[in-house]
mmCIF file with all atom_site columns, C-alpha atoms in Angstrom:
data_model
loop_
_atom_site.group_PDB
_atom_site.id
_atom_site.type_symbol
_atom_site.label_atom_id
_atom_site.label_alt_id
_atom_site.label_comp_id
_atom_site.label_asym_id
_atom_site.label_entity_id
_atom_site.label_seq_id
_atom_site.pdbx_PDB_ins_code
_atom_site.Cartn_x
_atom_site.Cartn_y
_atom_site.Cartn_z
_atom_site.occupancy
_atom_site.B_iso_or_equiv
_atom_site.pdbx_formal_charge
_atom_site.auth_seq_id
_atom_site.auth_comp_id
_atom_site.auth_asym_id
_atom_site.auth_atom_id
_atom_site.pdbx_PDB_model_num
ATOM 1   C CA . SER A 1 1   ? 93.223 -147.908 242.518 1.00 50.00 ? 1   SER A CA 1
ATOM 2   C CA . LEU A 1 2   ? 93.305 -144.092 242.468 1.00 44.00 ? 2   LEU A CA 1
ATOM 3   C CA . PRO A 1 3   ? 96.060 -144.033 239.782 1.00 42.00 ? 3   PRO A CA 1
ATOM 4   C CA . LEU A 1 4   ? 93.901 -146.365 237.665 1.00 39.00 ? 4   LEU A CA 1
ATOM 5   C CA . LEU A 1 5   ? 90.929 -143.978 237.958 1.00 36.00 ? 5   LEU A CA 1
ATOM 6   C CA . ILE A 1 6   ? 93.128 -141.037 236.944 1.00 40.00 ? 6   ILE A CA 1
ATOM 7   C CA . ILE A 1 7   ? 94.398 -142.918 233.873 1.00 39.00 ? 7   ILE A CA 1
ATOM 8   C CA . VAL A 1 8   ? 90.870 -143.930 232.829 1.00 37.00 ? 8   VAL A CA 1
ATOM 9   C CA . PHE A 1 9   ? 89.664 -140.357 233.335 1.00 39.00 ? 9   PHE A CA 1
ATOM 10  C CA . CYS A 1 10  ? 92.505 -138.931 231.211 1.00 41.00 ? 10  CYS A CA 1
ATOM 11  C CA . PHE A 1 11  ? 91.828 -141.332 228.342 1.00 39.00 ? 11  PHE A CA 1
ATOM 12  C CA . SER A 1 12  ? 88.105 -140.674 228.390 1.00 42.00 ? 12  SER A CA 1
ATOM 13  C CA . CYS A 1 13  ? 88.644 -136.884 228.320 1.00 46.00 ? 13  CYS A CA 1
ATOM 14  C CA . GLY A 1 14  ? 90.695 -137.112 225.144 1.00 44.00 ? 14  GLY A CA 1
ATOM 15  C CA . LYS A 1 15  ? 87.892 -138.890 223.294 1.00 41.00 ? 15  LYS A CA 1
ATOM 16  C CA . THR A 1 16  ? 85.232 -136.215 223.640 1.00 39.00 ? 16  THR A CA 1
ATOM 17  C CA . LYS A 1 17  ? 86.110 -134.452 220.384 1.00 41.00 ? 17  LYS A CA 1
ATOM 18  C CA . HIS A 1 18  ? 83.180 -133.943 218.062 1.00 38.00 ? 18  HIS A CA 1
ATOM 19  C CA . LYS A 1 19  ? 83.396 -135.760 214.776 1.00 42.00 ? 19  LYS A CA 1
ATOM 20  C CA . LYS A 1 20  ? 82.682 -133.726 211.662 1.00 45.00 ? 20  LYS A CA 1
ATOM 21  C CA . VAL A 1 21  ? 79.444 -134.964 210.150 1.00 45.00 ? 21  VAL A CA 1
ATOM 22  C CA . GLN A 1 22  ? 79.769 -135.450 206.403 1.00 58.00 ? 22  GLN A CA 1
ATOM 23  C CA . ASP A 1 23  ? 76.765 -134.660 204.255 1.00 65.00 ? 23  ASP A CA 1
ATOM 24  C CA . ASP A 1 24  ? 75.440 -137.831 202.585 1.00 75.00 ? 24  ASP A CA 1
ATOM 25  C CA . PHE A 1 25  ? 74.793 -135.915 199.392 1.00 74.00 ? 25  PHE A CA 1
ATOM 26  C CA . TYR A 1 26  ? 78.518 -135.894 198.609 1.00 71.00 ? 26  TYR A CA 1
ATOM 27  C CA . THR A 1 27  ? 79.330 -139.518 199.461 1.00 73.00 ? 27  THR A CA 1
ATOM 28  C CA . TYR A 1 28  ? 77.722 -141.940 197.019 1.00 65.00 ? 28  TYR A CA 1
ATOM 29  C CA . SER A 1 29  ? 78.279 -142.651 193.331 1.00 66.00 ? 29  SER A CA 1
ATOM 30  C CA . LYS A 1 30  ? 75.328 -144.927 192.514 1.00 68.00 ? 30  LYS A CA 1
ATOM 31  C CA . ILE A 1 31  ? 71.543 -144.800 192.898 1.00 67.00 ? 31  ILE A CA 1
ATOM 32  C CA . GLY A 1 32  ? 70.257 -148.256 192.073 1.00 72.00 ? 32  GLY A CA 1
ATOM 33  C CA . ASP A 1 33  ? 71.295 -148.811 188.449 1.00 69.00 ? 33  ASP A CA 1
ATOM 34  C CA . LEU A 1 34  ? 72.210 -145.158 187.859 1.00 82.00 ? 34  LEU A CA 1
ATOM 35  C CA . TYR A 1 35  ? 75.687 -143.669 188.053 1.00 84.00 ? 35  TYR A CA 1
ATOM 36  C CA . ARG A 1 36  ? 75.596 -140.516 190.161 1.00 87.00 ? 36  ARG A CA 1
ATOM 37  C CA . MET A 1 37  ? 77.882 -137.597 190.920 1.00 87.00 ? 37  MET A CA 1
ATOM 38  C CA . PRO A 1 38  ? 77.188 -134.609 193.183 1.00 90.00 ? 38  PRO A CA 1
ATOM 39  C CA . LEU A 1 39  ? 78.312 -131.188 191.977 1.00 91.00 ? 39  LEU A CA 1
ATOM 40  C CA . ILE A 1 40  ? 77.060 -128.780 194.608 1.00 92.00 ? 40  ILE A CA 1
ATOM 41  C CA . LYS A 1 41  ? 74.033 -129.450 196.763 1.00 91.00 ? 41  LYS A CA 1
ATOM 42  C CA . PRO A 1 42  ? 71.360 -129.989 195.428 1.00 93.00 ? 42  PRO A CA 1
ATOM 43  C CA . VAL A 1 43  ? 72.773 -130.293 191.870 1.00 93.00 ? 43  VAL A CA 1
ATOM 44  C CA . GLU A 1 44  ? 73.702 -133.799 190.778 1.00 91.00 ? 44  GLU A CA 1
ATOM 45  C CA . VAL A 1 45  ? 74.584 -135.477 187.509 1.00 92.00 ? 45  VAL A CA 1
ATOM 46  C CA . ILE A 1 46  ? 73.362 -138.962 186.588 1.00 91.00 ? 46  ILE A CA 1
ATOM 47  C CA . SER A 1 47  ? 73.933 -141.503 183.837 1.00 90.00 ? 47  SER A CA 1
ATOM 48  C CA . THR A 1 48  ? 72.440 -144.855 182.913 1.00 84.00 ? 48  THR A CA 1
ATOM 49  C CA . THR A 1 49  ? 75.731 -146.133 181.492 1.00 81.00 ? 49  THR A CA 1
ATOM 50  C CA . GLY A 1 50  ? 78.537 -144.082 183.036 1.00 73.00 ? 50  GLY A CA 1
ATOM 51  C CA . SER A 1 51  ? 79.954 -143.636 179.540 1.00 74.00 ? 51  SER A CA 1
ATOM 52  C CA . GLU A 1 52  ? 81.404 -140.542 177.964 1.00 70.00 ? 52  GLU A CA 1
ATOM 53  C CA . ALA A 1 53  ? 78.261 -139.211 176.265 1.00 74.00 ? 53  ALA A CA 1
ATOM 54  C CA . ASP A 1 54  ? 75.386 -140.136 178.530 1.00 86.00 ? 54  ASP A CA 1
ATOM 55  C CA . TRP A 1 55  ? 75.166 -137.600 181.386 1.00 91.00 ? 55  TRP A CA 1
ATOM 56  C CA . VAL A 1 56  ? 72.153 -135.638 182.565 1.00 92.00 ? 56  VAL A CA 1
ATOM 57  C CA . ALA A 1 57  ? 72.108 -132.890 185.174 1.00 93.00 ? 57  ALA A CA 1
ATOM 58  C CA . LYS A 1 58  ? 69.051 -132.685 187.378 1.00 89.00 ? 58  LYS A CA 1
ATOM 59  C CA . LEU A 1 59  ? 67.725 -129.135 187.519 1.00 92.00 ? 59  LEU A CA 1
ATOM 60  C CA . PRO A 1 60  ? 66.437 -128.821 191.080 1.00 92.00 ? 60  PRO A CA 1
ATOM 61  C CA . TYR A 1 61  ? 64.412 -125.619 190.730 1.00 90.00 ? 61  TYR A CA 1
ATOM 62  C CA . HIS A 1 62  ? 62.651 -126.283 187.378 1.00 85.00 ? 62  HIS A CA 1
ATOM 63  C CA . THR A 1 63  ? 62.954 -122.620 186.360 1.00 83.00 ? 63  THR A CA 1
ATOM 64  C CA . LEU A 1 64  ? 64.358 -123.267 182.871 1.00 81.00 ? 64  LEU A CA 1
ATOM 65  C CA . LYS A 1 65  ? 61.359 -123.524 180.583 1.00 74.00 ? 65  LYS A CA 1
ATOM 66  C CA . ASN A 1 66  ? 59.872 -126.262 182.806 1.00 73.00 ? 66  ASN A CA 1
ATOM 67  C CA . LYS A 1 67  ? 62.866 -128.567 182.321 1.00 82.00 ? 67  LYS A CA 1
ATOM 68  C CA . SER A 1 68  ? 63.767 -130.919 185.166 1.00 87.00 ? 68  SER A CA 1
ATOM 69  C CA . SER A 1 69  ? 67.000 -132.164 183.595 1.00 89.00 ? 69  SER A CA 1
ATOM 70  C CA . ILE A 1 70  ? 69.393 -131.436 180.762 1.00 90.00 ? 70  ILE A CA 1
ATOM 71  C CA . GLU A 1 71  ? 72.032 -133.460 178.889 1.00 91.00 ? 71  GLU A CA 1
ATOM 72  C CA . ILE A 1 72  ? 75.494 -132.085 179.633 1.00 93.00 ? 72  ILE A CA 1
ATOM 73  C CA . THR A 1 73  ? 79.060 -132.707 178.492 1.00 93.00 ? 73  THR A CA 1
ATOM 74  C CA . SER A 1 74  ? 81.026 -130.718 181.088 1.00 95.00 ? 74  SER A CA 1
ATOM 75  C CA . ALA A 1 75  ? 80.583 -129.058 184.464 1.00 96.00 ? 75  ALA A CA 1
ATOM 76  C CA . THR A 1 76  ? 82.183 -127.365 187.435 1.00 96.00 ? 76  THR A CA 1
ATOM 77  C CA . ALA A 1 77  ? 81.265 -125.653 190.681 1.00 95.00 ? 77  ALA A CA 1
ATOM 78  C CA . VAL A 1 78  ? 82.724 -122.350 191.823 1.00 95.00 ? 78  VAL A CA 1
ATOM 79  C CA . ASN A 1 79  ? 81.804 -119.826 194.521 1.00 94.00 ? 79  ASN A CA 1
ATOM 80  C CA . GLY A 1 80  ? 78.703 -121.761 195.506 1.00 94.00 ? 80  GLY A CA 1
ATOM 81  C CA . ILE A 1 81  ? 77.255 -122.131 192.009 1.00 96.00 ? 81  ILE A CA 1
ATOM 82  C CA . ALA A 1 82  ? 77.151 -125.011 189.536 1.00 97.00 ? 82  ALA A CA 1
ATOM 83  C CA . ILE A 1 83  ? 78.082 -124.332 185.932 1.00 98.00 ? 83  ILE A CA 1
ATOM 84  C CA . LEU A 1 84  ? 77.011 -126.804 183.257 1.00 97.00 ? 84  LEU A CA 1
ATOM 85  C CA . TYR A 1 85  ? 77.703 -126.973 179.541 1.00 96.00 ? 85  TYR A CA 1
ATOM 86  C CA . SER A 1 86  ? 76.067 -128.918 176.756 1.00 93.00 ? 86  SER A CA 1
ATOM 87  C CA . GLU A 1 87  ? 77.484 -129.047 173.244 1.00 91.00 ? 87  GLU A CA 1
ATOM 88  C CA . SER A 1 88  ? 74.065 -129.947 171.877 1.00 85.00 ? 88  SER A CA 1
ATOM 89  C CA . THR A 1 89  ? 70.825 -130.484 173.707 1.00 82.00 ? 89  THR A CA 1
ATOM 90  C CA . TYR A 1 90  ? 67.149 -130.080 172.885 1.00 79.00 ? 90  TYR A CA 1
ATOM 91  C CA . PHE A 1 91  ? 66.183 -126.718 174.298 1.00 71.00 ? 91  PHE A CA 1
ATOM 92  C CA . GLU A 1 92  ? 63.373 -124.376 173.246 1.00 70.00 ? 92  GLU A CA 1
ATOM 93  C CA . SER A 1 93  ? 62.354 -125.748 169.873 1.00 75.00 ? 93  SER A CA 1
ATOM 94  C CA . GLY A 1 94  ? 65.634 -127.224 168.724 1.00 82.00 ? 94  GLY A CA 1
ATOM 95  C CA . MET A 1 95  ? 69.097 -128.556 169.332 1.00 86.00 ? 95  MET A CA 1
ATOM 96  C CA . ARG A 1 96  ? 71.586 -126.005 170.587 1.00 87.00 ? 96  ARG A CA 1
ATOM 97  C CA . GLU A 1 97  ? 74.716 -125.337 172.595 1.00 91.00 ? 97  GLU A CA 1
ATOM 98  C CA . VAL A 1 98  ? 73.944 -124.055 176.094 1.00 93.00 ? 98  VAL A CA 1
ATOM 99  C CA . TRP A 1 99  ? 75.669 -122.915 179.309 1.00 96.00 ? 99  TRP A CA 1
ATOM 100 C CA . ILE A 1 100 ? 73.689 -123.105 182.538 1.00 95.00 ? 100 ILE A CA 1
ATOM 101 C CA . ILE A 1 101 ? 74.384 -121.449 185.861 1.00 97.00 ? 101 ILE A CA 1
ATOM 102 C CA . ILE A 1 102 ? 72.591 -122.876 188.898 1.00 96.00 ? 102 ILE A CA 1
ATOM 103 C CA . ASP A 1 103 ? 72.691 -120.793 192.061 1.00 96.00 ? 103 ASP A CA 1
ATOM 104 C CA . PRO A 1 104 ? 71.449 -122.728 195.119 1.00 96.00 ? 104 PRO A CA 1
ATOM 105 C CA . ALA A 1 105 ? 71.590 -119.596 197.302 1.00 96.00 ? 105 ALA A CA 1
ATOM 106 C CA . THR A 1 106 ? 68.927 -117.881 195.184 1.00 95.00 ? 106 THR A CA 1
ATOM 107 C CA . LYS A 1 107 ? 67.352 -121.109 193.856 1.00 94.00 ? 107 LYS A CA 1
ATOM 108 C CA . THR A 1 108 ? 67.748 -119.932 190.278 1.00 93.00 ? 108 THR A CA 1
ATOM 109 C CA . GLU A 1 109 ? 68.791 -121.523 186.993 1.00 94.00 ? 109 GLU A CA 1
ATOM 110 C CA . MET A 1 110 ? 69.958 -119.383 184.079 1.00 95.00 ? 110 MET A CA 1
ATOM 111 C CA . ASP A 1 111 ? 70.654 -120.533 180.526 1.00 93.00 ? 111 ASP A CA 1
ATOM 112 C CA . PHE A 1 112 ? 72.813 -118.898 177.864 1.00 94.00 ? 112 PHE A CA 1
ATOM 113 C CA . SER A 1 113 ? 72.903 -119.943 174.216 1.00 91.00 ? 113 SER A CA 1
ATOM 114 C CA . ALA A 1 114 ? 75.612 -117.409 173.378 1.00 93.00 ? 114 ALA A CA 1
ATOM 115 C CA . ILE A 1 115 ? 79.021 -117.579 175.037 1.00 96.00 ? 115 ILE A CA 1
ATOM 116 C CA . VAL A 1 116 ? 79.178 -113.781 175.160 1.00 97.00 ? 116 VAL A CA 1
ATOM 117 C CA . ASN A 1 117 ? 76.071 -113.682 177.386 1.00 97.00 ? 117 ASN A CA 1
ATOM 118 C CA . TYR A 1 118 ? 77.453 -116.450 179.604 1.00 97.00 ? 118 TYR A CA 1
ATOM 119 C CA . ARG A 1 119 ? 80.708 -114.511 180.006 1.00 97.00 ? 119 ARG A CA 1
ATOM 120 C CA . GLN A 1 120 ? 78.796 -111.316 180.812 1.00 98.00 ? 120 GLN A CA 1
ATOM 121 C CA . GLU A 1 121 ? 76.978 -113.134 183.604 1.00 97.00 ? 121 GLU A CA 1
ATOM 122 C CA . LEU A 1 122 ? 80.272 -114.437 184.997 1.00 97.00 ? 122 LEU A CA 1
ATOM 123 C CA . LYS A 1 123 ? 81.656 -110.904 184.899 1.00 97.00 ? 123 LYS A CA 1
ATOM 124 C CA . ARG A 1 124 ? 78.550 -109.571 186.654 1.00 96.00 ? 124 ARG A CA 1
ATOM 125 C CA . ARG A 1 125 ? 79.206 -112.136 189.392 1.00 95.00 ? 125 ARG A CA 1
ATOM 126 C CA . LYS A 1 126 ? 82.885 -111.100 189.489 1.00 96.00 ? 126 LYS A CA 1
ATOM 127 C CA . LEU A 1 127 ? 84.024 -114.575 188.416 1.00 95.00 ? 127 LEU A CA 1
ATOM 128 C CA . LYS A 1 128 ? 86.794 -115.523 186.030 1.00 95.00 ? 128 LYS A CA 1
ATOM 129 C CA . GLU A 1 129 ? 85.709 -118.019 183.414 1.00 95.00 ? 129 GLU A CA 1
ATOM 130 C CA . PRO A 1 130 ? 86.216 -121.379 185.137 1.00 96.00 ? 130 PRO A CA 1
ATOM 131 C CA . HIS A 1 131 ? 87.548 -124.566 183.636 1.00 96.00 ? 131 HIS A CA 1
ATOM 132 C CA . LEU A 1 132 ? 84.686 -126.888 182.683 1.00 97.00 ? 132 LEU A CA 1
ATOM 133 C CA . TYR A 1 133 ? 85.589 -130.534 183.265 1.00 95.00 ? 133 TYR A CA 1
ATOM 134 C CA . PRO A 1 134 ? 84.326 -133.335 180.984 1.00 94.00 ? 134 PRO A CA 1
ATOM 135 C CA . VAL A 1 135 ? 81.647 -135.063 183.051 1.00 93.00 ? 135 VAL A CA 1
ATOM 136 C CA . HIS A 1 136 ? 82.842 -138.628 182.413 1.00 90.00 ? 136 HIS A CA 1
ATOM 137 C CA . LYS A 1 137 ? 86.321 -137.670 183.697 1.00 91.00 ? 137 LYS A CA 1
ATOM 138 C CA . LEU A 1 138 ? 84.803 -136.001 186.771 1.00 90.00 ? 138 LEU A CA 1
ATOM 139 C CA . TYR A 1 139 ? 82.852 -139.166 187.472 1.00 88.00 ? 139 TYR A CA 1
ATOM 140 C CA . THR A 1 140 ? 85.942 -141.373 187.148 1.00 88.00 ? 140 THR A CA 1
ATOM 141 C CA . GLN A 1 141 ? 87.807 -139.182 189.624 1.00 89.00 ? 141 GLN A CA 1
ATOM 142 C CA . PHE A 1 142 ? 84.832 -139.080 192.013 1.00 87.00 ? 142 PHE A CA 1
ATOM 143 C CA . LYS A 1 143 ? 84.376 -142.858 191.859 1.00 84.00 ? 143 LYS A CA 1
ATOM 144 C CA . GLU A 1 144 ? 88.090 -143.506 192.480 1.00 88.00 ? 144 GLU A CA 1
ATOM 145 C CA . THR A 1 145 ? 88.827 -140.849 195.122 1.00 88.00 ? 145 THR A CA 1
ATOM 146 C CA . GLY A 1 146 ? 85.473 -139.674 196.466 1.00 85.00 ? 146 GLY A CA 1
ATOM 147 C CA . LYS A 1 147 ? 86.506 -136.116 195.548 1.00 87.00 ? 147 LYS A CA 1
ATOM 148 C CA . LEU A 1 148 ? 86.055 -133.633 192.745 1.00 89.00 ? 148 LEU A CA 1
ATOM 149 C CA . PRO A 1 149 ? 88.805 -131.230 191.557 1.00 89.00 ? 149 PRO A CA 1
ATOM 150 C CA . PHE A 1 150 ? 86.799 -128.157 192.524 1.00 82.00 ? 150 PHE A CA 1
ATOM 151 C CA . LYS A 1 151 ? 85.837 -129.294 196.046 1.00 69.00 ? 151 LYS A CA 1
#
């Protein structure tokens, strides 16, 4: 019976490894009837249809002219920040093109209506201009694989 105890002990020792706990935020693609995709915590993108032109990014810190969300066409995440782009969205008295940088570490949201200003901010942060992925394609990849190309 002693050999049996040794075998049981050896098997039980090997199973004490800690499992990596995955953050829920990055695991689900639907909220009720809404299509959902996480970019970088706490920034997420939602859609009512999941189609090509119907994506809204939630702005978690509400520091952009009291906006809580913005329509976007492409996005990425790099070095701990989310970068969003909208070809045309209502922003400060009219429709315009806009780039948004959301920095969860500082809880800030910055908007740029001129690409030169956006690029200056990237340079200030010592970042190369990242590839912005069409949101509907990001969602398709996330739904199919559970992963995003920049994660």
